[in-house]
mmCIF file of C-alpha atoms in Angstrom:
data_model
loop_
_atom_site.group_PDB
_atom_site.id
_atom_site.type_symbol
_atom_site.label_atom_id
_atom_site.label_comp_id
_atom_site.label_asym_id
_atom_site.label_seq_id
_atom_site.Cartn_x
_atom_site.Cartn_y
_atom_site.Cartn_z
ATOM 1 C CA UNK A 670 -1.284 22.002 -17.870
ATOM 2 C CA UNK A 671 -4.431 22.478 -19.611
ATOM 3 C CA UNK A 672 -7.213 24.743 -17.542
ATOM 4 C CA UNK A 673 -9.127 22.413 -15.800
ATOM 5 C CA UNK A 674 -12.939 23.212 -14.299
ATOM 6 C CA UNK A 675 -14.570 22.002 -11.572
ATOM 7 C CA UNK A 676 -17.711 23.820 -10.763
ATOM 8 C CA UNK A 677 -19.829 20.868 -8.688
ATOM 9 C CA UNK A 678 -18.881 17.661 -6.949
ATOM 10 C CA UNK A 679 -22.464 15.859 -7.156
ATOM 11 C CA UNK A 680 -20.082 12.970 -8.256
ATOM 12 C CA UNK A 681 -19.542 12.416 -4.940
ATOM 13 C CA UNK A 682 -23.117 11.884 -3.851
ATOM 14 C CA UNK A 683 -23.103 8.074 -4.593
ATOM 15 C CA UNK A 684 -20.230 7.878 -2.215
ATOM 16 C CA UNK A 685 -20.487 9.944 0.651
ATOM 17 C CA UNK A 686 -23.243 11.736 2.730
ATOM 18 C CA UNK A 687 -23.537 15.873 1.877
ATOM 19 C CA UNK A 688 -23.662 17.441 5.145
ATOM 20 C CA UNK A 689 -23.740 21.358 3.547
ATOM 21 C CA UNK A 690 -23.753 22.785 0.443
ATOM 22 C CA UNK A 691 -21.751 26.316 0.181
ATOM 23 C CA UNK A 692 -21.668 28.669 -2.599
ATOM 24 C CA UNK A 693 -18.019 27.296 -3.386
ATOM 25 C CA UNK A 694 -16.992 24.489 -1.081
ATOM 26 C CA UNK A 695 -19.358 21.346 0.082
ATOM 27 C CA UNK A 696 -18.687 19.281 3.395
ATOM 28 C CA UNK A 697 -19.298 15.882 3.275
ATOM 29 C CA UNK A 698 -19.038 13.248 6.253
ATOM 30 C CA UNK A 699 -16.549 10.972 6.459
ATOM 31 C CA UNK A 700 -17.524 8.631 9.693
ATOM 32 C CA UNK A 701 -18.924 10.037 13.244
ATOM 33 C CA UNK A 702 -14.882 11.830 13.950
ATOM 34 C CA UNK A 703 -13.801 13.474 10.350
ATOM 35 C CA UNK A 704 -15.283 15.018 7.734
ATOM 36 C CA UNK A 705 -14.476 16.285 4.018
ATOM 37 C CA UNK A 706 -13.638 19.765 2.861
ATOM 38 C CA UNK A 707 -14.419 19.878 -1.281
ATOM 39 C CA UNK A 708 -13.281 23.054 -2.425
ATOM 40 C CA UNK A 709 -14.666 23.779 -5.877
ATOM 41 C CA UNK A 710 -13.944 26.383 -8.796
ATOM 42 C CA UNK A 711 -17.100 28.383 -8.021
ATOM 43 C CA UNK A 712 -16.848 32.230 -7.951
ATOM 44 C CA UNK A 713 -19.954 34.241 -6.191
ATOM 45 C CA UNK A 714 -20.308 37.681 -6.265
ATOM 46 C CA UNK A 715 -23.158 39.439 -4.894
ATOM 47 C CA UNK A 716 -24.498 36.533 -3.137
ATOM 48 C CA UNK A 717 -24.779 34.731 -6.738
ATOM 49 C CA UNK A 718 -22.477 31.983 -8.352
ATOM 50 C CA UNK A 719 -21.382 32.880 -12.048
ATOM 51 C CA UNK A 720 -22.152 30.925 -14.708
ATOM 52 C CA UNK A 721 -18.843 29.705 -14.779
ATOM 53 C CA UNK A 722 -15.655 29.556 -12.530
ATOM 54 C CA UNK A 723 -12.220 30.140 -11.989
ATOM 55 C CA UNK A 724 -9.466 27.383 -13.318
ATOM 56 C CA UNK A 725 -7.907 25.736 -10.691
ATOM 57 C CA UNK A 726 -9.016 28.368 -8.155
ATOM 58 C CA UNK A 727 -9.980 25.289 -5.620
ATOM 59 C CA UNK A 728 -7.036 23.285 -5.665
ATOM 60 C CA UNK A 729 -4.822 26.349 -5.394
ATOM 61 C CA UNK A 730 -6.572 27.515 -2.235
ATOM 62 C CA UNK A 731 -7.020 23.850 -0.393
ATOM 63 C CA UNK A 732 -3.092 23.728 -1.285
ATOM 64 C CA UNK A 733 -2.939 27.637 0.022
ATOM 65 C CA UNK A 734 -4.415 26.732 2.920
ATOM 66 C CA UNK A 735 -2.638 23.744 4.243
ATOM 67 C CA UNK A 736 0.273 25.401 3.611
ATOM 68 C CA UNK A 737 -0.284 28.059 6.031
ATOM 69 C CA UNK A 738 -1.557 25.384 8.647
ATOM 70 C CA UNK A 739 2.067 24.018 8.242
ATOM 71 C CA UNK A 740 3.474 27.365 8.622
ATOM 72 C CA UNK A 741 1.702 28.456 11.577
ATOM 73 C CA UNK A 742 2.237 25.184 13.310
ATOM 74 C CA UNK A 743 6.107 25.195 12.958
ATOM 75 C CA UNK A 744 5.948 28.822 14.264
ATOM 76 C CA UNK A 745 3.476 27.833 17.057
ATOM 77 C CA UNK A 746 4.081 23.955 18.052
ATOM 78 C CA UNK A 747 1.534 24.212 20.710
ATOM 79 C CA UNK A 748 -1.368 24.875 17.663
ATOM 80 C CA UNK A 749 -3.506 22.169 17.155
ATOM 81 C CA UNK A 750 -5.493 22.160 13.861
ATOM 82 C CA UNK A 751 -8.518 19.997 12.446
ATOM 83 C CA UNK A 752 -6.394 18.992 9.220
ATOM 84 C CA UNK A 753 -5.834 15.199 8.981
ATOM 85 C CA UNK A 754 -4.545 14.875 5.408
ATOM 86 C CA UNK A 755 -4.965 16.125 1.795
ATOM 87 C CA UNK A 756 -4.937 12.377 0.451
ATOM 88 C CA UNK A 757 -8.045 11.463 -0.719
ATOM 89 C CA UNK A 758 -9.788 8.656 1.449
ATOM 90 C CA UNK A 759 -10.332 5.266 0.570
ATOM 91 C CA UNK A 760 -13.707 5.625 0.105
ATOM 92 C CA UNK A 761 -13.852 7.470 -2.785
ATOM 93 C CA UNK A 762 -12.845 5.456 -6.421
ATOM 94 C CA UNK A 763 -10.107 5.749 -7.902
ATOM 95 C CA UNK A 764 -11.736 6.622 -11.316
ATOM 96 C CA UNK A 765 -12.846 10.115 -9.432
ATOM 97 C CA UNK A 766 -9.634 11.142 -7.827
ATOM 98 C CA UNK A 767 -8.424 13.056 -11.211
ATOM 99 C CA UNK A 768 -11.386 15.669 -10.896
ATOM 100 C CA UNK A 769 -10.585 15.591 -7.198
ATOM 101 C CA UNK A 770 -7.052 15.921 -6.567
ATOM 102 C CA UNK A 771 -6.084 18.597 -4.312
ATOM 103 C CA UNK A 772 -9.176 19.924 -3.486
ATOM 104 C CA UNK A 773 -9.864 17.723 -0.617
ATOM 105 C CA UNK A 774 -8.743 18.060 3.329
ATOM 106 C CA UNK A 775 -9.781 15.156 5.466
ATOM 107 C CA UNK A 776 -10.406 17.370 8.893
ATOM 108 C CA UNK A 777 -11.359 16.045 12.562
ATOM 109 C CA UNK A 778 -14.658 16.765 13.415
ATOM 110 C CA UNK A 779 -15.018 19.439 16.337
ATOM 111 C CA UNK A 780 -17.613 21.705 17.961
ATOM 112 C CA UNK A 781 -16.900 25.168 16.067
ATOM 113 C CA UNK A 782 -17.094 27.401 18.580
ATOM 114 C CA UNK A 783 -19.342 30.620 17.036
ATOM 115 C CA UNK A 784 -17.189 33.296 16.827
ATOM 116 C CA UNK A 785 -15.302 35.161 13.927
ATOM 117 C CA UNK A 786 -11.805 35.649 14.848
ATOM 118 C CA UNK A 787 -11.068 38.405 13.169
ATOM 119 C CA UNK A 788 -7.541 40.449 13.677
ATOM 120 C CA UNK A 789 -6.863 43.710 11.426
ATOM 121 C CA UNK A 790 -3.510 45.047 11.277
ATOM 122 C CA UNK A 791 -4.919 47.750 9.020
ATOM 123 C CA UNK A 792 -7.731 50.069 8.950
ATOM 124 C CA UNK A 793 -9.913 49.411 5.767
ATOM 125 C CA UNK A 794 -13.468 47.865 5.031
ATOM 126 C CA UNK A 795 -15.937 48.155 7.466
ATOM 127 C CA UNK A 796 -13.527 49.050 10.012
ATOM 128 C CA UNK A 797 -12.675 51.929 7.804
ATOM 129 C CA UNK A 798 -16.231 52.971 7.313
ATOM 130 C CA UNK A 799 -17.081 52.429 11.092
ATOM 131 C CA UNK A 800 -14.199 54.356 12.359
ATOM 132 C CA UNK A 801 -15.079 57.519 10.211
ATOM 133 C CA UNK A 802 -18.637 57.591 11.900
ATOM 134 C CA UNK A 803 -17.964 57.056 15.211
ATOM 135 C CA UNK A 804 -14.046 56.939 15.984
ATOM 136 C CA UNK A 805 -14.171 53.261 16.854
ATOM 137 C CA UNK A 806 -13.441 49.955 15.360
ATOM 138 C CA UNK A 807 -15.599 47.112 17.094
ATOM 139 C CA UNK A 808 -16.945 49.466 19.564
ATOM 140 C CA UNK A 809 -12.815 49.866 20.622
ATOM 141 C CA UNK A 810 -11.682 53.580 20.955
ATOM 142 C CA UNK A 811 -8.943 53.806 18.166
ATOM 143 C CA UNK A 812 -6.612 57.083 17.843
ATOM 144 C CA UNK A 813 -8.276 59.807 15.591
ATOM 145 C CA UNK A 814 -6.485 61.218 12.685
ATOM 146 C CA UNK A 815 -6.076 58.018 11.042
ATOM 147 C CA UNK A 816 -5.919 57.601 7.132
ATOM 148 C CA UNK A 817 -7.434 54.728 5.358
ATOM 149 C CA UNK A 818 -5.526 51.629 4.807
ATOM 150 C CA UNK A 819 -2.948 52.453 7.461
ATOM 151 C CA UNK A 820 -1.785 50.260 9.650
ATOM 152 C CA UNK A 821 -2.672 50.425 13.372
ATOM 153 C CA UNK A 822 0.090 50.606 16.059
ATOM 154 C CA UNK A 823 -0.907 47.118 17.130
ATOM 155 C CA UNK A 824 -3.057 44.343 15.368
ATOM 156 C CA UNK A 825 -6.617 44.702 16.650
ATOM 157 C CA UNK A 826 -9.010 41.588 17.585
ATOM 158 C CA UNK A 827 -12.455 42.635 16.666
ATOM 159 C CA UNK A 828 -14.371 39.557 16.556
ATOM 160 C CA UNK A 829 -17.863 38.826 14.859
ATOM 161 C CA UNK A 830 -20.759 36.573 15.858
ATOM 162 C CA UNK A 831 -21.250 33.741 13.503
ATOM 163 C CA UNK A 832 -24.402 33.494 12.175
ATOM 164 C CA UNK A 833 -26.622 31.049 10.838
ATOM 165 C CA UNK A 834 -26.795 29.824 6.683
ATOM 166 C CA UNK A 835 -28.592 33.234 5.183
ATOM 167 C CA UNK A 836 -28.017 35.132 8.260
ATOM 168 C CA UNK A 837 -25.963 37.911 8.876
ATOM 169 C CA UNK A 838 -23.207 38.066 11.162
ATOM 170 C CA UNK A 839 -22.755 40.983 13.462
ATOM 171 C CA UNK A 840 -19.117 43.149 14.418
ATOM 172 C CA UNK A 841 -18.828 42.691 18.429
ATOM 173 C CA UNK A 842 -16.257 44.322 20.674
ATOM 174 C CA UNK A 843 -14.449 41.373 22.426
ATOM 175 C CA UNK A 844 -15.964 41.767 26.080
ATOM 176 C CA UNK A 845 -19.126 40.364 24.120
ATOM 177 C CA UNK A 846 -17.194 37.289 22.606
ATOM 178 C CA UNK A 847 -16.022 36.050 26.022
ATOM 179 C CA UNK A 848 -20.082 36.287 26.914
ATOM 180 C CA UNK A 849 -21.140 34.315 23.981
ATOM 181 C CA UNK A 850 -18.075 31.509 24.152
ATOM 182 C CA UNK A 851 -17.139 32.017 28.043
ATOM 183 C CA UNK A 852 -14.361 33.806 29.359
ATOM 184 C CA UNK A 853 -12.048 30.836 29.453
ATOM 185 C CA UNK A 854 -12.041 30.083 25.551
ATOM 186 C CA UNK A 855 -12.763 33.749 24.887
ATOM 187 C CA UNK A 856 -9.343 34.821 26.105
ATOM 188 C CA UNK A 857 -7.793 31.350 24.242
ATOM 189 C CA UNK A 858 -9.455 32.545 20.886
ATOM 190 C CA UNK A 859 -8.123 35.790 21.386
ATOM 191 C CA UNK A 860 -4.766 35.090 22.197
ATOM 192 C CA UNK A 861 -4.441 32.675 19.285
ATOM 193 C CA UNK A 862 -5.988 34.681 16.859
ATOM 194 C CA UNK A 863 -3.175 37.469 17.327
ATOM 195 C CA UNK A 864 -0.540 35.496 17.554
ATOM 196 C CA UNK A 865 -1.415 33.418 14.507
ATOM 197 C CA UNK A 866 -2.115 36.902 12.777
ATOM 198 C CA UNK A 867 1.470 38.214 13.486
ATOM 199 C CA UNK A 868 2.679 35.223 12.522
ATOM 200 C CA UNK A 869 1.397 34.877 8.987
ATOM 201 C CA UNK A 870 1.881 39.233 8.774
ATOM 202 C CA UNK A 871 5.322 38.681 8.998
ATOM 203 C CA UNK A 872 6.008 35.554 6.956
ATOM 204 C CA UNK A 873 3.895 37.327 4.294
ATOM 205 C CA UNK A 874 5.542 40.453 3.996
ATOM 206 C CA UNK A 875 9.126 38.792 3.773
ATOM 207 C CA UNK A 876 7.534 37.715 0.526
ATOM 208 C CA UNK A 877 5.856 41.117 -0.652
ATOM 209 C CA UNK A 878 2.389 40.769 0.478
ATOM 210 C CA UNK A 879 0.617 42.410 2.786
ATOM 211 C CA UNK A 880 -2.163 40.578 5.220
ATOM 212 C CA UNK A 881 -4.211 43.843 6.243
ATOM 213 C CA UNK A 882 -6.626 41.473 8.145
ATOM 214 C CA UNK A 883 -7.839 37.686 8.291
ATOM 215 C CA UNK A 884 -10.742 35.733 9.836
ATOM 216 C CA UNK A 885 -9.842 32.725 11.989
ATOM 217 C CA UNK A 886 -12.175 30.011 13.164
ATOM 218 C CA UNK A 887 -11.843 27.838 16.549
ATOM 219 C CA UNK A 888 -13.332 24.428 17.632
ATOM 220 C CA UNK A 889 -13.377 22.623 20.298
ATOM 221 C CA UNK A 890 -11.798 19.379 21.011
ATOM 222 C CA UNK A 891 -14.301 17.641 23.873
ATOM 223 C CA UNK A 892 -11.810 15.203 24.837
ATOM 224 C CA UNK A 893 -9.098 17.178 25.330
ATOM 225 C CA UNK A 894 -10.727 20.551 26.185
ATOM 226 C CA UNK A 895 -8.451 22.221 23.353
ATOM 227 C CA UNK A 896 -9.000 24.797 21.196
ATOM 228 C CA UNK A 897 -7.557 24.214 17.885
ATOM 229 C CA UNK A 898 -8.033 25.845 14.538
ATOM 230 C CA UNK A 899 -10.231 25.110 11.800
ATOM 231 C CA UNK A 900 -11.885 25.566 8.539
ATOM 232 C CA UNK A 901 -9.631 27.387 5.849
ATOM 233 C CA UNK A 902 -7.201 30.112 6.535
ATOM 234 C CA UNK A 903 -5.531 32.581 5.177
ATOM 235 C CA UNK A 904 -6.707 32.213 1.539
ATOM 236 C CA UNK A 905 -7.358 35.774 -0.735
ATOM 237 C CA UNK A 906 -10.974 37.226 -0.667
ATOM 238 C CA UNK A 907 -13.250 34.782 -2.581
ATOM 239 C CA UNK A 908 -16.735 36.213 -2.364
ATOM 240 C CA UNK A 909 -18.093 39.490 -3.217
ATOM 241 C CA UNK A 910 -18.728 41.871 -1.265
ATOM 242 C CA UNK A 911 -16.179 40.079 1.207
ATOM 243 C CA UNK A 912 -17.254 38.565 4.060
ATOM 244 C CA UNK A 913 -15.707 37.578 6.928
ATOM 245 C CA UNK A 914 -14.120 34.624 5.735
ATOM 246 C CA UNK A 915 -11.085 35.146 3.795
ATOM 247 C CA UNK A 916 -8.505 37.641 3.741
ATOM 248 C CA UNK A 917 -7.194 40.874 2.316
ATOM 249 C CA UNK A 918 -3.741 40.336 0.535
ATOM 250 C CA UNK A 919 -2.283 43.366 -0.848
ATOM 251 C CA UNK A 920 0.903 43.720 -2.848
ATOM 252 C CA UNK A 921 3.883 45.845 -0.555
ATOM 253 C CA UNK A 922 5.238 47.399 -3.481
ATOM 254 C CA UNK A 923 1.934 48.947 -3.991
ATOM 255 C CA UNK A 924 1.054 49.945 -0.691
ATOM 256 C CA UNK A 925 -0.174 53.606 -0.093
ATOM 257 C CA UNK A 926 -2.140 54.534 2.589
ATOM 258 C CA UNK A 927 -4.708 57.197 2.400
ATOM 259 C CA UNK A 928 -6.985 55.587 -0.152
ATOM 260 C CA UNK A 929 -8.589 51.988 -0.882
ATOM 261 C CA UNK A 930 -5.540 49.270 -2.100
ATOM 262 C CA UNK A 931 -5.083 46.544 -5.180
ATOM 263 C CA UNK A 932 -5.482 43.459 -3.741
ATOM 264 C CA UNK A 933 -5.174 39.686 -5.183
ATOM 265 C CA UNK A 934 -8.793 38.704 -5.390
ATOM 266 C CA UNK A 935 -12.185 39.105 -6.883
ATOM 267 C CA UNK A 936 -11.028 42.865 -8.216
ATOM 268 C CA UNK A 937 -11.465 42.144 -11.923
ATOM 269 C CA UNK A 938 -14.932 40.790 -11.227
ATOM 270 C CA UNK A 939 -16.016 43.197 -9.277
ATOM 271 C CA UNK A 940 -14.936 46.024 -11.231
ATOM 272 C CA UNK A 941 -16.317 44.352 -14.605
ATOM 273 C CA UNK A 942 -19.947 42.876 -12.471
ATOM 274 C CA UNK A 943 -20.142 46.846 -11.687
ATOM 275 C CA UNK A 944 -19.410 48.107 -14.628
ATOM 276 C CA UNK A 945 -21.627 46.279 -16.540
ATOM 277 C CA UNK A 946 -24.692 46.448 -13.893
ATOM 278 C CA UNK A 947 -24.950 42.993 -13.090
ATOM 279 C CA UNK A 948 -24.370 43.016 -9.327
ATOM 280 C CA UNK A 949 -26.735 40.361 -8.202
ATOM 281 C CA UNK A 950 -28.366 39.048 -11.256
ATOM 282 C CA UNK A 951 -28.177 35.524 -11.970
ATOM 283 C CA UNK A 952 -26.910 32.921 -15.102
ATOM 284 C CA UNK A 953 -24.079 35.807 -15.571
ATOM 285 C CA UNK A 954 -21.165 34.320 -17.103
ATOM 286 C CA UNK A 955 -17.839 36.554 -17.059
ATOM 287 C CA UNK A 956 -15.829 37.141 -19.916
ATOM 288 C CA UNK A 957 -12.125 35.368 -20.814
ATOM 289 C CA UNK A 958 -10.452 38.332 -19.779
ATOM 290 C CA UNK A 959 -11.905 38.564 -16.678
ATOM 291 C CA UNK A 960 -11.563 34.387 -15.967
ATOM 292 C CA UNK A 961 -7.566 35.072 -16.804
ATOM 293 C CA UNK A 962 -6.807 37.870 -14.850
ATOM 294 C CA UNK A 963 -8.465 36.380 -11.738
ATOM 295 C CA UNK A 964 -6.799 33.099 -12.376
ATOM 296 C CA UNK A 965 -3.437 34.746 -12.556
ATOM 297 C CA UNK A 966 -4.025 36.845 -9.037
ATOM 298 C CA UNK A 967 -4.628 33.575 -6.941
ATOM 299 C CA UNK A 968 -1.577 32.114 -8.963
ATOM 300 C CA UNK A 969 0.648 34.817 -8.121
ATOM 301 C CA UNK A 970 -0.080 34.990 -4.487
ATOM 302 C CA UNK A 971 -0.178 30.878 -4.235
ATOM 303 C CA UNK A 972 3.521 31.136 -5.629
ATOM 304 C CA UNK A 973 4.467 34.256 -3.259
ATOM 305 C CA UNK A 974 3.503 32.662 -0.436
ATOM 306 C CA UNK A 975 4.621 29.057 -0.884
ATOM 307 C CA UNK A 976 7.764 29.421 -3.198
ATOM 308 C CA UNK A 977 6.465 26.939 -4.985
ATOM 309 C CA UNK A 978 5.275 26.991 -9.225
ATOM 310 C CA UNK A 979 1.811 26.425 -9.416
ATOM 311 C CA UNK A 980 1.611 23.985 -12.050
ATOM 312 C CA UNK A 981 4.659 22.067 -10.229
ATOM 313 C CA UNK A 982 2.600 22.173 -7.509
ATOM 314 C CA UNK A 983 -0.835 20.299 -8.797
ATOM 315 C CA UNK A 984 1.363 17.840 -10.265
ATOM 316 C CA UNK A 985 2.886 16.647 -6.230
ATOM 317 C CA UNK A 986 1.184 13.482 -4.715
ATOM 318 C CA UNK A 987 -1.141 14.912 -2.105
ATOM 319 C CA UNK A 988 0.095 15.440 1.246
ATOM 320 C CA UNK A 989 -0.970 12.306 3.446
ATOM 321 C CA UNK A 990 0.775 13.080 6.318
ATOM 322 C CA UNK A 991 -0.687 14.610 9.999
ATOM 323 C CA UNK A 992 -0.404 17.813 10.211
ATOM 324 C CA UNK A 993 -1.423 20.156 14.091
ATOM 325 C CA UNK A 994 -3.039 16.795 15.630
#
């Protein structure tokens, strides 16, 4: 398969209203009850979008996210999600289908609750930094003597605020999350986040991947008052520095507590930018070797977790069936 790459979906401008444009995804309004998520192949690092992207990244992460929603709903039958279909809506002309195939999710429009539901199975990243300084993680007292990347005795629910665009999320104690969204919805979010993390952790570990931590987002269906899983779920880190919009995946065969771990993300991009002193610089074009190695990591994670060959998966018809509604 040729390395196709989509860096912009401006081609949709004449057909759907653009609601929001992020560094790697774009969001369109379909009607008053539904939205269209579109994943590009753009890649960002240190708050700057690179001049070139990673071929098939948007397609593979869209399919992986949908796969996870299927896994999670099968293991947790009461779970509701926002996902409606991976099929392209009828409002998009057939001439655009080749460029948008496997990049789009039709989703229900829900009121997103202003909490990032982060669950940590292992101590790393900002959690490790706080622990070394204070012996806590998001204000939660943690047993002494832990090593970097070591597993917690039980996964920790460590929420953060959900900041407006351009603002910075704030790590908070679970009690503060209850104050923000209310006790009823806050307790439900915590319960669901921990349950879903454990399901994903066990599923991934059987396939040779450690899910060190992840972030879930939830929305509220105003007609039923149900809390539903929304947004992309359980995909590898897609931005540098790692914001709370992704998961840390580690190869289980190379896991060794006591130091930082190798990961299924943009490690090659990060290392190259740092080595060339190009962090935060505009217009940077990644060398083909870095692009190729990063693409291979995304493909490997996809194949391990779905059990599908990535080339064959991209040849399949998009799934138009309802999922988790």
